[in-house]
Amino acid sequence: MEILVKPVCNRRDLRKFIHLPAKIHKDHQNWIPPLYSDEWEYFNPEKNKAYEYSDVILLLAYRGNQVVGRIAGIINRKYNELHQENHARFNYLEAWDDREVIQVLIRHVEDWARIKGMEKLVGPLAFSDKDPQGYLISGFNETISIATHCNFEYLIGHLDAMGYQKDIDLVVYKLRIPDKTPELYQKIAERANRNNPGIKLLEFTRRKDLKRWIRPIFTLINETFTEIYGFMPFTLEEMDDFANRYLLIMDPRYIKVLLNEQNEAIAFVIGMPDIGKGIKKSRGYLLPFGILQILIAGRQSRQLNLLLGAVHPHYQNRGLDTIMGEAMLVSARKGNLEYVDSHLEMETNTRVRAEMEYMGGEVYKIYRIFGKSLEMNSRDTAVERLRQLAEFECG
């Protein structure tokens, strides 16, 4: 039966788009549903500020009346301008093991991007590197952490067959939390404290105490993540939105901030116990009891997931990361945690990778962002491009 691709044009279509993965991954043991309240806001142009500087298309593939696949196409105009690129992105591709469906969806995004004047399609990548990015290419039997993709291996084969090649790999380390901080690492942290006498470590026990540090932390991210693949600086509104999405489920014990003599945030690290089991038990719904299941899962977890961390450029190479790292290990032991998941690190980030490996960490998952050049058709006139673009619009 012929495959028909249609844009998401209304709330009913968006519901199909959001809930399709649960059907595809019904028997996928490691898959964790998203928090559906977040999904509805994320894909809402009135709620997600990234839509203000991005072109977005959401597509559904049908066989007859049945939805058999989905995909999103994104052009982050602000990022392209900052980096002098003409790249489009694809993400949230979901389908059963059907090459025809996957190819049709990808080609629709390619055509849309080409009509928009883009020269390359990369993905999976969304508005920024803080959204789920990269598809698993190694570690398919490992548990999945929050804000990462859980894809079947067949998806990689279909992308390869369409000419998509590696743009960058992202590695994830797993390391055992030692019963005692290694002596050399502790000495490095002690020396860093002596050499930076004006530095103060800020730790938390209550979520409400975190709020005043949200914007300083995200401002620090903007100042330090400039070389991170896919990174987009946060606006003040985006800082607040991002915090509101995650603050409720954060555990303040695993957030460390370093202040200078002027009480300015100069470094931070954010971790949280793995809550995947709680989200899975809640089936992605916070109400009526989902939030309790998630919080209980965090208390029972034995794995600490690192999410974000940064040191201001003026304070780098002064051992500040070891001060925070040693404090995080102390908190992790108090919380009866046994393992650390590093979250995604660029394969080229040798400094962080060296620290992980020094602590005995081993790569146990690898994610890949793919890319493919888009050949432009010089015969396309402006009128023809407008006609083709209308095919992707609602109405």
Coordinates of C-alpha atoms in Angstrom, one line a residue:
M1 CA 0.0 0.0 0.0
E2 CA 1.3 3.5 -0.9
I3 CA 2.9 5.5 1.8
L4 CA 1.4 9.0 2.3
V5 CA 3.3 11.7 4.2
K6 CA 1.3 14.5 5.8
P7 CA 2.3 17.5 8.0
V8 CA 1.1 17.7 11.6
C9 CA -1.5 20.4 11.4
N10 CA -3.7 20.2 14.5
R11 CA -3.8 18.8 18.0
R12 CA -5.1 15.5 16.8
D13 CA -2.1 15.1 14.5
L14 CA 0.2 16.1 17.2
R15 CA -1.2 13.5 19.6
K16 CA -0.5 10.9 17.0
F17 CA 3.1 12.2 16.6
I18 CA 3.8 12.3 20.3
H19 CA 2.3 8.9 21.1
L20 CA 3.6 6.8 18.1
P21 CA 6.9 5.8 19.8
A22 CA 5.0 4.0 22.6
K23 CA 3.5 1.8 20.0
I24 CA 6.7 1.1 18.2
H25 CA 8.7 0.4 21.4
K26 CA 5.9 -1.5 23.1
D27 CA 8.1 -4.6 23.6
H28 CA 11.4 -2.7 23.7
Q29 CA 12.8 -3.4 27.2
N30 CA 15.1 -0.5 27.5
W31 CA 12.8 2.2 26.1
I32 CA 11.6 4.9 28.5
P33 CA 8.7 7.1 27.5
P34 CA 9.0 10.9 27.5
L35 CA 7.3 13.0 30.1
Y36 CA 4.2 13.7 28.0
S37 CA 3.5 17.1 29.7
D38 CA 6.9 18.2 28.5
E39 CA 6.2 16.8 24.9
W40 CA 3.1 18.9 24.5
E41 CA 5.0 22.1 25.5
Y42 CA 8.1 21.2 23.5
F43 CA 6.2 20.8 20.3
N44 CA 4.0 23.9 20.9
P45 CA 5.3 27.0 19.0
E46 CA 3.6 29.2 21.6
K47 CA 5.4 27.5 24.5
N48 CA 8.8 26.6 23.0
K49 CA 10.8 29.8 22.4
A50 CA 13.1 28.0 20.0
Y51 CA 10.3 28.2 17.4
E52 CA 10.9 31.9 17.2
Y53 CA 14.2 31.5 15.4
S54 CA 13.6 28.1 13.8
D55 CA 11.7 26.7 10.9
V56 CA 10.0 23.4 11.9
I57 CA 8.1 20.7 10.1
L58 CA 6.5 17.7 11.8
L59 CA 5.6 14.8 9.5
L60 CA 3.5 11.7 9.8
A61 CA 3.7 8.7 7.4
Y62 CA 0.5 6.8 6.7
R63 CA -0.3 3.4 5.2
G64 CA -4.0 3.7 4.6
N65 CA -5.4 5.0 7.9
Q66 CA -2.5 3.7 10.0
V67 CA 0.3 5.9 11.2
V68 CA 3.6 4.0 10.5
G69 CA 6.2 6.6 11.1
R70 CA 7.1 10.2 12.1
I71 CA 10.0 12.7 11.7
A72 CA 10.8 16.3 12.5
G73 CA 12.7 18.7 10.3
I74 CA 14.3 21.8 11.9
I75 CA 16.3 24.7 10.6
N76 CA 17.8 26.7 13.4
R77 CA 18.3 30.0 11.6
K78 CA 20.1 31.7 14.5
Y79 CA 22.6 28.8 14.8
N80 CA 23.2 28.9 11.0
E81 CA 23.9 32.6 11.1
L82 CA 26.3 32.3 14.1
H83 CA 28.2 29.5 12.4
Q84 CA 27.8 30.6 8.8
E85 CA 26.2 27.4 7.8
N86 CA 23.2 26.3 5.7
H87 CA 22.3 23.2 7.6
A88 CA 18.9 21.6 8.3
R89 CA 18.4 19.0 11.0
F90 CA 16.2 15.9 11.4
N91 CA 15.2 14.3 14.7
Y92 CA 12.5 12.3 16.4
L93 CA 12.5 9.7 13.5
E94 CA 10.4 6.7 14.6
A95 CA 9.2 3.8 12.5
W96 CA 9.0 0.1 12.5
D97 CA 11.8 -1.9 10.7
D98 CA 10.5 -0.8 7.3
R99 CA 13.1 0.8 5.0
E100 CA 10.5 2.2 2.6
V101 CA 8.8 4.2 5.4
I102 CA 12.1 5.5 6.8
Q103 CA 13.4 6.5 3.3
V104 CA 10.2 8.3 2.4
L105 CA 10.3 10.3 5.7
I106 CA 13.9 11.2 5.4
R107 CA 13.5 12.2 1.7
H108 CA 10.6 14.5 2.6
V109 CA 12.8 16.3 5.1
E110 CA 15.6 16.4 2.5
D111 CA 13.3 18.0 0.0
W112 CA 11.9 20.4 2.5
A113 CA 15.4 21.5 3.5
R114 CA 16.6 21.7 -0.1
I115 CA 13.6 23.9 -1.0
K116 CA 14.6 26.1 2.0
G117 CA 18.0 26.5 0.4
M118 CA 19.9 24.3 2.9
E119 CA 23.1 22.5 1.8
K120 CA 23.3 19.7 4.3
L121 CA 21.0 17.6 6.6
V122 CA 22.4 16.5 9.9
G123 CA 20.8 14.5 12.7
P124 CA 19.4 13.4 14.9
L125 CA 19.7 16.9 16.2
A126 CA 17.0 19.3 17.3
F127 CA 17.0 22.9 18.4
S128 CA 20.2 22.6 20.5
D129 CA 22.6 20.0 22.0
K130 CA 20.4 20.0 25.2
D131 CA 17.7 18.1 23.3
P132 CA 18.1 14.4 22.6
Q133 CA 20.8 14.0 20.0
G134 CA 22.6 11.2 18.2
Y135 CA 21.4 7.6 17.7
L136 CA 22.9 4.7 19.6
I137 CA 25.4 2.8 17.5
S138 CA 26.9 0.8 20.5
G139 CA 25.5 -0.2 23.8
F140 CA 22.0 -1.3 22.7
N141 CA 21.5 -3.5 25.8
E142 CA 22.4 -0.8 28.3
T143 CA 19.9 1.4 30.2
I144 CA 18.9 4.7 28.7
S145 CA 19.3 7.9 30.6
I146 CA 17.0 10.9 30.5
A147 CA 17.1 13.2 27.4
T148 CA 18.8 10.6 25.2
H149 CA 17.5 8.5 22.3
C150 CA 16.6 4.8 22.6
N151 CA 16.6 3.5 19.0
F152 CA 16.6 0.1 17.5
E153 CA 19.8 -1.0 15.7
Y154 CA 18.0 -1.4 12.4
L155 CA 17.6 2.4 12.2
I156 CA 21.4 2.8 11.7
G157 CA 21.4 0.4 8.8
H158 CA 18.7 2.3 7.0
L159 CA 20.5 5.6 7.4
D160 CA 23.7 4.1 6.2
A161 CA 21.9 2.7 3.1
M162 CA 20.7 6.3 2.3
G163 CA 24.2 7.6 2.3
Y164 CA 24.3 9.2 5.7
Q165 CA 27.8 9.3 7.2
K166 CA 29.3 10.1 10.6
D167 CA 29.4 13.8 11.5
I168 CA 30.5 13.2 15.1
D169 CA 30.3 10.5 17.7
L170 CA 29.3 11.1 21.3
V171 CA 30.6 8.7 24.0
V172 CA 29.1 7.8 27.4
Y173 CA 31.3 6.6 30.2
K174 CA 30.3 4.4 33.1
L175 CA 32.5 4.3 36.2
R176 CA 32.1 2.7 39.6
I177 CA 31.9 5.1 42.6
P178 CA 34.9 4.1 44.8
D179 CA 34.3 3.4 48.5
K180 CA 37.0 6.1 49.1
T181 CA 38.1 8.9 46.8
P182 CA 41.4 7.9 45.2
E183 CA 44.3 9.4 47.2
L184 CA 45.9 11.2 44.3
Y185 CA 42.6 12.7 43.1
Q186 CA 41.9 13.9 46.7
K187 CA 45.3 15.5 46.9
I188 CA 44.7 17.3 43.6
A189 CA 41.4 18.6 44.9
E190 CA 43.1 19.7 48.2
R191 CA 45.9 21.5 46.2
A192 CA 43.2 23.2 44.0
N193 CA 41.6 24.5 47.2
R194 CA 44.9 25.8 48.5
N195 CA 45.8 27.5 45.2
N196 CA 42.4 29.1 44.9
P197 CA 41.8 30.5 48.4
G198 CA 38.9 32.8 47.4
I199 CA 36.8 30.0 45.9
K200 CA 33.8 28.8 47.8
L201 CA 31.9 25.5 47.2
L202 CA 28.1 25.9 47.3
E203 CA 26.0 22.8 48.0
F204 CA 22.3 22.4 48.3
T205 CA 19.7 20.5 50.3
R206 CA 16.5 22.2 49.1
R207 CA 15.2 22.9 45.6
K208 CA 14.0 26.4 46.4
D209 CA 17.6 27.4 47.2
L210 CA 18.5 26.5 43.6
K211 CA 16.2 29.1 41.9
R212 CA 18.4 32.2 42.4
W213 CA 21.3 30.3 40.7
I214 CA 19.4 29.2 37.6
R215 CA 20.3 32.2 35.4
P216 CA 23.9 32.5 36.6
I217 CA 24.5 28.8 35.8
F218 CA 23.0 29.1 32.3
T219 CA 24.9 32.4 31.7
L220 CA 28.0 30.4 32.5
I221 CA 26.9 27.7 30.0
N222 CA 26.6 30.4 27.3
E223 CA 30.1 31.5 28.1
T224 CA 31.7 28.1 28.0
F225 CA 29.8 25.9 25.6
T226 CA 30.8 27.9 22.4
E227 CA 32.7 25.0 20.9
I228 CA 30.1 22.3 21.7
Y229 CA 28.6 20.7 18.7
G230 CA 25.1 22.0 18.1
F231 CA 25.1 24.4 21.1
M232 CA 22.8 27.5 21.0
P233 CA 23.1 30.2 23.7
F234 CA 20.1 30.4 26.0
T235 CA 18.0 33.5 26.2
L236 CA 16.7 34.5 29.6
E237 CA 13.3 33.1 28.8
E238 CA 14.8 29.8 27.7
M239 CA 16.8 29.6 30.9
D240 CA 13.6 29.9 32.9
D241 CA 11.7 27.4 30.7
F242 CA 14.5 24.8 30.9
A243 CA 14.6 25.1 34.7
N244 CA 10.9 24.8 35.0
R245 CA 11.0 21.6 33.0
Y246 CA 13.5 19.8 35.2
L247 CA 13.6 21.5 38.6
L248 CA 10.7 19.5 40.0
I249 CA 12.6 16.2 39.5
M250 CA 16.1 17.4 40.3
D251 CA 17.8 16.3 43.5
P252 CA 19.6 19.3 45.0
R253 CA 22.2 17.1 46.7
Y254 CA 23.9 16.5 43.4
I255 CA 24.3 20.1 42.2
K256 CA 27.6 21.8 43.0
V257 CA 28.5 25.4 42.3
L258 CA 31.8 27.2 42.8
L259 CA 31.8 30.9 43.6
N260 CA 34.6 33.4 43.4
E261 CA 35.3 36.2 45.9
Q262 CA 32.6 38.3 44.3
N263 CA 30.0 35.5 44.8
E264 CA 29.8 35.0 41.1
A265 CA 29.2 31.4 39.7
I266 CA 32.4 30.4 38.0
A267 CA 31.9 26.6 37.8
F268 CA 29.1 24.0 38.3
V269 CA 28.2 20.4 37.9
I270 CA 24.7 19.0 37.8
G271 CA 23.9 15.3 38.4
M272 CA 20.8 13.4 39.3
P273 CA 20.0 9.8 40.3
D274 CA 18.7 7.8 37.4
I275 CA 14.9 8.1 37.3
G276 CA 14.2 5.9 34.3
K277 CA 12.4 3.2 36.2
G278 CA 10.1 5.7 37.7
I279 CA 9.3 7.3 34.4
K280 CA 8.7 3.9 32.9
K281 CA 6.4 2.9 35.7
S282 CA 4.5 6.2 35.4
R283 CA 4.2 5.6 31.6
G284 CA 5.3 9.2 31.1
Y285 CA 2.5 10.8 33.1
L286 CA 3.2 13.0 36.1
L287 CA -0.3 12.8 37.4
P288 CA -1.9 11.5 39.5
F289 CA 0.9 9.4 40.9
G290 CA 3.7 9.6 38.4
I291 CA 5.7 12.3 40.1
L292 CA 5.8 10.1 43.3
Q293 CA 6.9 7.1 41.3
I294 CA 9.7 9.2 39.7
L295 CA 10.9 10.6 43.0
I296 CA 10.9 7.2 44.7
A297 CA 12.9 5.8 41.7
G298 CA 15.4 8.5 42.3
R299 CA 15.7 7.6 45.9
Q300 CA 16.1 3.9 45.1
S301 CA 18.5 4.3 42.2
R302 CA 22.1 3.2 42.4
Q303 CA 23.3 5.2 39.4
L304 CA 24.2 8.9 39.2
N305 CA 23.7 10.5 35.8
L306 CA 25.8 13.6 35.2
L307 CA 23.9 16.1 33.0
L308 CA 25.7 19.4 32.8
G309 CA 29.0 20.9 33.9
A310 CA 31.2 23.9 33.1
V311 CA 34.1 26.0 34.3
H312 CA 34.4 29.6 33.3
P313 CA 37.3 30.1 30.7
H314 CA 39.2 32.4 33.1
Y315 CA 39.3 29.6 35.7
Q316 CA 40.0 26.6 33.6
N317 CA 43.1 24.4 34.2
R318 CA 43.2 25.3 37.9
G319 CA 41.8 22.1 39.2
L320 CA 38.3 23.4 40.0
D321 CA 36.7 20.4 38.4
T322 CA 38.4 18.1 40.9
I323 CA 36.9 20.2 43.8
M324 CA 33.4 19.6 42.5
G325 CA 34.2 16.0 41.5
E326 CA 35.4 15.1 45.0
A327 CA 32.4 16.8 46.6
M328 CA 30.1 14.9 44.1
L329 CA 31.7 11.6 45.1
V330 CA 31.1 12.3 48.8
S331 CA 27.4 13.1 48.1
A332 CA 27.1 10.0 45.9
R333 CA 28.4 7.7 48.6
K334 CA 26.1 9.3 51.2
G335 CA 23.2 8.6 48.7
N336 CA 24.3 4.9 48.4
L337 CA 25.0 5.4 44.7
E338 CA 27.3 2.9 43.0
Y339 CA 27.8 4.0 39.4
V340 CA 28.2 7.2 37.4
D341 CA 26.9 7.7 33.8
S342 CA 28.8 10.6 32.3
H343 CA 26.0 11.5 29.8
L344 CA 27.1 12.4 26.3
E345 CA 30.6 13.7 25.7
M346 CA 32.0 14.7 22.3
E347 CA 34.6 12.2 21.2
T348 CA 37.0 15.1 20.7
N349 CA 36.6 16.4 24.3
T350 CA 40.0 14.9 25.4
R351 CA 40.1 16.8 28.7
V352 CA 36.8 15.4 30.1
R353 CA 37.5 12.0 28.6
A354 CA 41.0 11.8 30.3
E355 CA 39.4 12.6 33.7
M356 CA 36.8 9.9 33.2
E357 CA 39.4 7.4 32.3
Y358 CA 41.6 8.4 35.1
M359 CA 38.8 7.6 37.5
G360 CA 38.4 4.1 35.9
G361 CA 35.5 5.0 33.6
E362 CA 34.9 3.0 30.4
V363 CA 32.9 3.9 27.3
Y364 CA 29.8 1.8 27.4
K365 CA 27.5 3.7 25.0
I366 CA 28.2 5.5 21.7
Y367 CA 25.8 7.9 19.9
R368 CA 26.3 9.1 16.4
I369 CA 25.1 12.3 14.6
F370 CA 24.9 11.7 10.9
G371 CA 25.2 14.1 8.0
K372 CA 24.5 14.2 4.3
S373 CA 25.1 16.9 1.7
L374 CA 22.1 18.0 -0.2
E375 CA 22.5 18.4 -4.0
M376 CA 20.8 21.5 -5.2
N377 CA 18.8 21.4 -8.4
S378 CA 19.9 24.4 -10.4
R379 CA 16.8 24.1 -12.7
D380 CA 14.5 24.9 -9.7
T381 CA 13.1 28.4 -10.2
A382 CA 11.7 30.5 -7.4
V383 CA 8.2 29.9 -8.5
E384 CA 8.8 26.1 -8.6
R385 CA 10.4 26.2 -5.1
L386 CA 7.3 28.0 -3.8
R387 CA 5.0 25.5 -5.4
Q388 CA 7.0 22.6 -3.8
L389 CA 7.1 24.3 -0.4
A390 CA 3.3 24.5 -0.5
E391 CA 3.2 20.7 -0.5
F392 CA 4.6 20.8 3.1
E393 CA 2.2 23.3 4.5
C394 CA -1.2 22.8 6.2
G395 CA -4.4 24.1 4.7

